[in-house]
Amino acid sequence: MTPDRIQFEDIVGESGRGDISIDGMIALDRLRPSQSDVTIHATSFPVSIPGIADLVLNTRLDFHGPRNNLRLTGEATILEGTYYKDMRLHPIESLGRRKRPAAVLSGPKGKSLPDSIALNVTVKQRDHFMIENNIARVAVNPEITLAGTIGRPVVQGRALIESGTI
């Protein structure tokens, strides 16, 4: 680390049975990030979204660009996955509910930091992705891309139901 740069070389770690490595750099201008070029590799990396899903992923993600045009791009392969959040089938139930509060980290032009980072990640799967909740028990083959921003992701593509019951 210097006043002009943070360099990542061969940073490795483990989580459960998974491995992760980080390489790259973040350029600094007056100790503030100005340019990023960081690559993140994960192998058999467990991801848990409490109350929603459990996944095991292989990923190669690149976080790059100048501060005002940051992008997270790459590929994620689902090795195992289950989505288990129950679905509400009554649209009237959600009327009057408050939306989640906006993020407090600020990015360029007054946007929150997560809303200022563009997202373009292709999601593939090796084995079936399972949906097991109150209305379905199905094996799904997703062919999707996560676009939009980190704070407001947009799912594009399709998911084929291979087998199961709804």
CSV table of C-alpha atoms in Angstrom, one decimal:
chain,number,residue,atom,x,y,z
A,1,MET,CA,0.0,0.0,0.0
A,2,THR,CA,1.3,3.4,-1.0
A,3,PRO,CA,-0.3,6.9,-1.0
A,4,ASP,CA,-1.0,6.4,-4.7
A,5,ARG,CA,-2.1,2.7,-4.8
A,6,ILE,CA,-3.4,-0.3,-3.0
A,7,GLN,CA,-2.0,-3.5,-4.6
A,8,PHE,CA,-3.5,-6.9,-4.1
A,9,GLU,CA,-1.2,-9.9,-4.9
A,10,ASP,CA,-2.0,-13.5,-4.1
A,11,ILE,CA,-4.5,-12.8,-1.3
A,12,VAL,CA,-6.2,-16.1,-0.6
A,13,GLY,CA,-8.7,-17.3,1.9
A,14,GLU,CA,-11.2,-20.1,2.7
A,15,SER,CA,-14.8,-20.2,3.7
A,16,GLY,CA,-16.2,-23.6,4.5
A,17,ARG,CA,-15.0,-25.9,1.7
A,18,GLY,CA,-14.5,-22.9,-0.7
A,19,ASP,CA,-11.4,-20.9,-1.7
A,20,ILE,CA,-11.2,-17.3,-2.8
A,21,SER,CA,-8.4,-15.3,-4.2
A,22,ILE,CA,-8.0,-11.6,-5.0
A,23,ASP,CA,-5.5,-9.9,-7.3
A,24,GLY,CA,-5.2,-6.4,-8.8
A,25,MET,CA,-5.0,-2.8,-7.7
A,26,ILE,CA,-6.9,0.3,-6.7
A,27,ALA,CA,-5.4,3.6,-7.7
A,28,LEU,CA,-5.7,6.5,-5.2
A,29,ASP,CA,-6.0,10.2,-5.7
A,30,ARG,CA,-5.6,12.1,-2.4
A,31,LEU,CA,-6.2,8.8,-0.6
A,32,ARG,CA,-9.6,8.3,-2.4
A,33,PRO,CA,-10.1,5.5,-4.9
A,34,SER,CA,-9.8,6.8,-8.5
A,35,GLN,CA,-9.4,3.7,-10.6
A,36,SER,CA,-10.0,0.0,-9.9
A,37,ASP,CA,-8.7,-3.2,-11.5
A,38,VAL,CA,-9.4,-6.1,-9.2
A,39,THR,CA,-10.1,-9.8,-10.1
A,40,ILE,CA,-11.8,-12.1,-7.6
A,41,HIS,CA,-11.8,-15.9,-8.2
A,42,ALA,CA,-13.8,-18.2,-5.9
A,43,THR,CA,-14.0,-22.0,-6.1
A,44,SER,CA,-16.7,-24.0,-4.4
A,45,PHE,CA,-17.5,-20.8,-2.4
A,46,PRO,CA,-20.6,-21.0,-0.2
A,47,VAL,CA,-23.1,-18.1,-0.3
A,48,SER,CA,-26.0,-17.9,2.0
A,49,ILE,CA,-28.8,-15.3,1.7
A,50,PRO,CA,-30.7,-15.9,5.0
A,51,GLY,CA,-34.3,-16.6,4.5
A,52,ILE,CA,-33.9,-16.8,0.7
A,53,ALA,CA,-31.3,-19.1,-0.8
A,54,ASP,CA,-28.2,-21.2,-0.2
A,55,LEU,CA,-25.6,-21.5,-3.1
A,56,VAL,CA,-22.2,-22.9,-3.8
A,57,LEU,CA,-20.5,-21.0,-6.6
A,58,ASN,CA,-17.4,-20.8,-8.8
A,59,THR,CA,-16.8,-17.2,-9.9
A,60,ARG,CA,-14.5,-15.0,-11.8
A,61,LEU,CA,-15.4,-11.4,-11.2
A,62,ASP,CA,-13.7,-8.3,-12.4
A,63,PHE,CA,-14.2,-5.0,-10.6
A,64,HIS,CA,-12.8,-2.3,-12.8
A,65,GLY,CA,-13.0,1.2,-14.1
A,66,PRO,CA,-12.6,4.8,-12.9
A,67,ARG,CA,-14.5,5.9,-9.8
A,68,ASN,CA,-17.4,7.5,-11.8
A,69,ASN,CA,-17.8,4.4,-14.1
A,70,LEU,CA,-17.1,1.3,-11.9
A,71,ARG,CA,-18.2,-2.1,-13.3
A,72,LEU,CA,-18.5,-5.5,-11.8
A,73,THR,CA,-18.4,-8.1,-14.7
A,74,GLY,CA,-17.7,-11.7,-15.0
A,75,GLU,CA,-19.2,-15.2,-14.6
A,76,ALA,CA,-20.7,-17.2,-11.8
A,77,THR,CA,-21.4,-20.9,-12.0
A,78,ILE,CA,-23.8,-22.4,-9.6
A,79,LEU,CA,-22.5,-25.8,-8.4
A,80,GLU,CA,-25.3,-26.3,-6.0
A,81,GLY,CA,-28.3,-24.1,-5.2
A,82,THR,CA,-31.6,-24.0,-3.4
A,83,TYR,CA,-34.1,-21.1,-3.4
A,84,TYR,CA,-36.4,-21.6,-0.4
A,85,LYS,CA,-38.2,-18.3,0.2
A,86,ASP,CA,-41.9,-18.8,0.4
A,87,MET,CA,-44.0,-16.8,-2.1
A,88,ARG,CA,-47.0,-14.6,-1.2
A,89,LEU,CA,-49.8,-15.1,-3.7
A,90,HIS,CA,-51.9,-12.2,-2.5
A,91,PRO,CA,-50.8,-8.9,-4.1
A,92,ILE,CA,-53.0,-6.8,-1.7
A,93,GLU,CA,-50.8,-8.0,1.2
A,94,SER,CA,-47.9,-5.9,0.0
A,95,LEU,CA,-49.9,-2.6,-0.3
A,96,GLY,CA,-48.8,0.0,2.2
A,97,ARG,CA,-45.5,-1.7,3.1
A,98,ARG,CA,-42.5,0.4,3.2
A,99,LYS,CA,-39.6,-0.2,0.9
A,100,ARG,CA,-36.2,-1.0,2.3
A,101,PRO,CA,-34.2,2.1,3.2
A,102,ALA,CA,-31.6,3.4,0.7
A,103,ALA,CA,-27.9,2.6,1.2
A,104,VAL,CA,-25.9,5.2,3.0
A,105,LEU,CA,-22.6,4.8,1.2
A,106,SER,CA,-22.3,7.6,-1.4
A,107,GLY,CA,-20.9,7.3,-4.8
A,108,PRO,CA,-20.4,9.8,-7.7
A,109,LYS,CA,-23.1,12.3,-8.5
A,110,GLY,CA,-25.0,11.8,-5.3
A,111,LYS,CA,-25.9,8.2,-6.0
A,112,SER,CA,-25.4,5.5,-3.4
A,113,LEU,CA,-22.2,3.5,-4.0
A,114,PRO,CA,-24.1,0.3,-4.8
A,115,ASP,CA,-26.3,2.2,-7.2
A,116,SER,CA,-23.3,3.6,-9.0
A,117,ILE,CA,-21.6,0.3,-9.8
A,118,ALA,CA,-22.7,-1.2,-13.1
A,119,LEU,CA,-23.3,-5.0,-13.1
A,120,ASN,CA,-22.9,-7.5,-15.9
A,121,VAL,CA,-22.5,-11.0,-14.6
A,122,THR,CA,-23.5,-14.1,-16.5
A,123,VAL,CA,-24.9,-16.9,-14.3
A,124,LYS,CA,-24.6,-20.5,-15.4
A,125,GLN,CA,-25.2,-23.8,-13.6
A,126,ARG,CA,-23.5,-27.1,-13.4
A,127,ASP,CA,-26.3,-29.1,-11.7
A,128,HIS,CA,-29.9,-28.2,-11.3
A,129,PHE,CA,-30.8,-25.2,-9.3
A,130,MET,CA,-33.7,-26.2,-6.9
A,131,ILE,CA,-36.7,-24.1,-5.9
A,132,GLU,CA,-38.3,-25.6,-2.8
A,133,ASN,CA,-40.9,-23.4,-1.2
A,134,ASN,CA,-44.6,-23.2,-0.3
A,135,ILE,CA,-45.7,-23.4,-4.0
A,136,ALA,CA,-43.0,-25.3,-5.9
A,137,ARG,CA,-40.5,-28.1,-5.8
A,138,VAL,CA,-38.8,-27.8,-9.2
A,139,ALA,CA,-35.4,-28.3,-10.7
A,140,VAL,CA,-34.5,-25.2,-12.8
A,141,ASN,CA,-31.8,-24.6,-15.5
A,142,PRO,CA,-31.1,-20.9,-15.4
A,143,GLU,CA,-29.6,-19.0,-18.3
A,144,ILE,CA,-29.4,-15.5,-16.9
A,145,THR,CA,-27.4,-12.3,-16.7
A,146,LEU,CA,-27.4,-9.9,-13.8
A,147,ALA,CA,-27.4,-6.4,-15.2
A,148,GLY,CA,-28.3,-3.0,-13.8
A,149,THR,CA,-26.4,-2.0,-10.7
A,150,ILE,CA,-25.3,-3.7,-7.6
A,151,GLY,CA,-27.9,-1.8,-5.6
A,152,ARG,CA,-30.6,-2.4,-8.2
A,153,PRO,CA,-29.9,-5.6,-10.1
A,154,VAL,CA,-31.9,-6.6,-13.1
A,155,VAL,CA,-32.3,-10.3,-13.9
A,156,GLN,CA,-32.3,-11.0,-17.7
A,157,GLY,CA,-32.7,-14.3,-19.5
A,158,ARG,CA,-34.7,-17.4,-18.8
A,159,ALA,CA,-35.0,-20.3,-16.5
A,160,LEU,CA,-36.2,-23.7,-17.9
A,161,ILE,CA,-38.1,-25.9,-15.5
A,162,GLU,CA,-36.5,-29.4,-16.0
A,163,SER,CA,-38.8,-31.3,-13.6
A,164,GLY,CA,-40.9,-30.9,-10.5
A,165,THR,CA,-44.3,-29.8,-9.2
A,166,ILE,CA,-45.9,-26.4,-8.8
